[in-house]
Coordinates of C-alpha atoms in Angstrom, one line a residue:
Q22 CA 54.2 10.4 -15.8
V23 CA 54.3 8.0 -12.9
Q24 CA 50.9 6.7 -11.8
L25 CA 49.7 4.2 -9.3
V26 CA 46.1 3.2 -9.9
E27 CA 44.1 1.1 -7.3
S28 CA 41.1 -0.9 -8.1
G29 CA 38.9 -3.6 -6.6
G30 CA 37.3 -1.7 -3.8
G31 CA 33.6 -1.9 -3.0
L32 CA 31.0 -3.0 -0.6
V33 CA 31.3 -6.4 1.2
Q34 CA 29.5 -8.0 4.1
A35 CA 31.4 -8.9 7.2
G36 CA 33.3 -12.1 6.8
G37 CA 33.6 -11.6 3.0
S38 CA 36.6 -11.0 0.8
L39 CA 38.0 -8.4 -1.6
R40 CA 41.1 -8.3 -3.7
L41 CA 42.7 -4.9 -4.3
S42 CA 45.1 -4.3 -7.2
C43 CA 47.6 -1.5 -7.7
A44 CA 48.8 -1.0 -11.2
A45 CA 51.9 1.1 -11.8
S46 CA 52.7 2.9 -15.0
G47 CA 55.4 5.4 -16.1
R48 CA 58.2 3.5 -14.5
T49 CA 59.1 0.1 -13.0
F50 CA 58.9 -0.4 -9.3
S51 CA 60.6 -3.8 -9.3
S52 CA 63.5 -2.5 -7.2
Y53 CA 61.3 -0.8 -4.6
A54 CA 59.2 -1.9 -1.6
M55 CA 55.5 -1.4 -2.0
A56 CA 52.8 -0.9 0.7
W57 CA 49.1 -0.6 1.3
F58 CA 47.8 2.1 3.7
R59 CA 44.3 2.9 4.7
Q60 CA 42.5 5.9 6.0
A61 CA 39.1 5.8 7.7
P62 CA 37.0 9.0 8.1
G63 CA 38.3 11.2 10.8
K64 CA 41.4 9.1 11.3
E65 CA 45.0 9.2 10.3
R66 CA 46.4 7.2 7.4
E67 CA 47.7 3.9 8.8
F68 CA 50.0 1.2 7.5
V69 CA 48.3 -2.1 6.4
A70 CA 50.8 -4.2 4.7
G71 CA 54.2 -4.0 2.9
I72 CA 56.3 -6.1 0.6
T73 CA 59.9 -5.9 -0.3
W74 CA 61.3 -5.3 -3.8
S75 CA 62.0 -9.0 -4.2
G76 CA 58.7 -10.1 -2.8
T77 CA 60.4 -12.5 -0.3
S78 CA 59.5 -10.5 2.8
T79 CA 56.2 -9.1 3.9
H80 CA 55.0 -7.2 7.0
Y81 CA 51.5 -6.6 8.3
A82 CA 49.7 -4.4 10.8
D83 CA 48.5 -6.5 13.8
S84 CA 44.9 -5.6 13.0
V85 CA 45.1 -7.5 9.6
K86 CA 47.6 -10.2 10.3
G87 CA 46.3 -13.6 9.3
R88 CA 43.5 -12.1 7.3
F89 CA 45.2 -10.0 4.6
T90 CA 47.9 -11.0 2.2
I91 CA 50.1 -8.7 0.1
S92 CA 51.7 -9.9 -3.1
R93 CA 53.3 -8.5 -6.2
D94 CA 53.8 -9.4 -9.8
S95 CA 56.8 -7.4 -11.0
A96 CA 56.4 -8.5 -14.6
K97 CA 53.0 -6.7 -14.5
N98 CA 54.2 -3.9 -12.3
T99 CA 51.3 -4.6 -10.0
V100 CA 50.7 -5.1 -6.3
Y101 CA 47.8 -6.9 -4.7
L102 CA 46.1 -7.0 -1.4
Q103 CA 43.9 -10.0 -0.7
M104 CA 41.5 -9.3 2.1
N105 CA 39.6 -12.1 3.8
S106 CA 37.4 -12.4 6.9
M107 CA 36.7 -8.8 6.6
K108 CA 35.4 -6.7 9.5
P109 CA 33.4 -3.5 9.7
E110 CA 36.5 -1.8 11.1
D111 CA 38.3 -2.5 7.8
T112 CA 36.1 0.2 6.2
A113 CA 38.4 2.9 4.8
D114 CA 39.9 4.3 1.7
Y115 CA 42.9 2.1 0.7
Y116 CA 46.0 3.5 -0.9
C117 CA 49.0 1.8 -2.4
A118 CA 52.4 3.5 -2.2
A119 CA 55.9 3.0 -3.5
D120 CA 59.0 3.5 -1.4
S121 CA 61.4 6.2 -2.6
R122 CA 64.5 4.1 -1.6
P123 CA 65.6 1.2 -3.8
F124 CA 66.2 -2.2 -2.2
A125 CA 65.1 -1.0 1.2
N126 CA 63.3 -2.8 4.0
I127 CA 59.6 -2.2 4.6
V128 CA 58.8 0.9 6.6
V129 CA 55.4 1.5 8.3
T130 CA 55.4 5.3 8.2
T131 CA 54.3 7.3 5.3
T132 CA 57.4 9.5 5.1
V133 CA 59.5 7.2 2.8
Y134 CA 56.8 6.6 0.2
N135 CA 56.9 9.2 -2.5
Y136 CA 54.4 7.8 -5.0
W137 CA 50.7 7.3 -4.0
G138 CA 47.6 6.1 -5.7
Q139 CA 44.3 8.0 -5.6
G140 CA 42.7 5.4 -3.3
T141 CA 39.9 2.9 -3.6
Q142 CA 37.0 2.8 -1.1
V143 CA 36.3 -0.3 0.9
T144 CA 33.1 -0.6 2.9
V145 CA 32.4 -3.6 5.1
S146 CA 28.8 -3.9 6.4
S147 CA 27.9 -5.7 9.6

């Protein structure tokens, strides 16, 4: 059974930092791009950051560029999202996702991602 399990969410003050982790089990994702999405109440799920299968290329939403960093440890089958200088508008449920296509470039829409975690809640207070 394939599972993506996020952790590291919580409550943080504006300007603070959090590090999210996404641990995969049931199969290896070393040949697949991985991404983080988020969904705030009443809003659609949106792309936050993505990383290629090799880890050599990343892509970020404009809203988080310069503040968030995505990375992966293929040996641990884990993807991370380091979030710094956080803002109240970063408040959302954060989801990691695995691309269904091996060795593909990063895509910002949800359609190509066929494995999703259950989400971890992030709240940034002002």
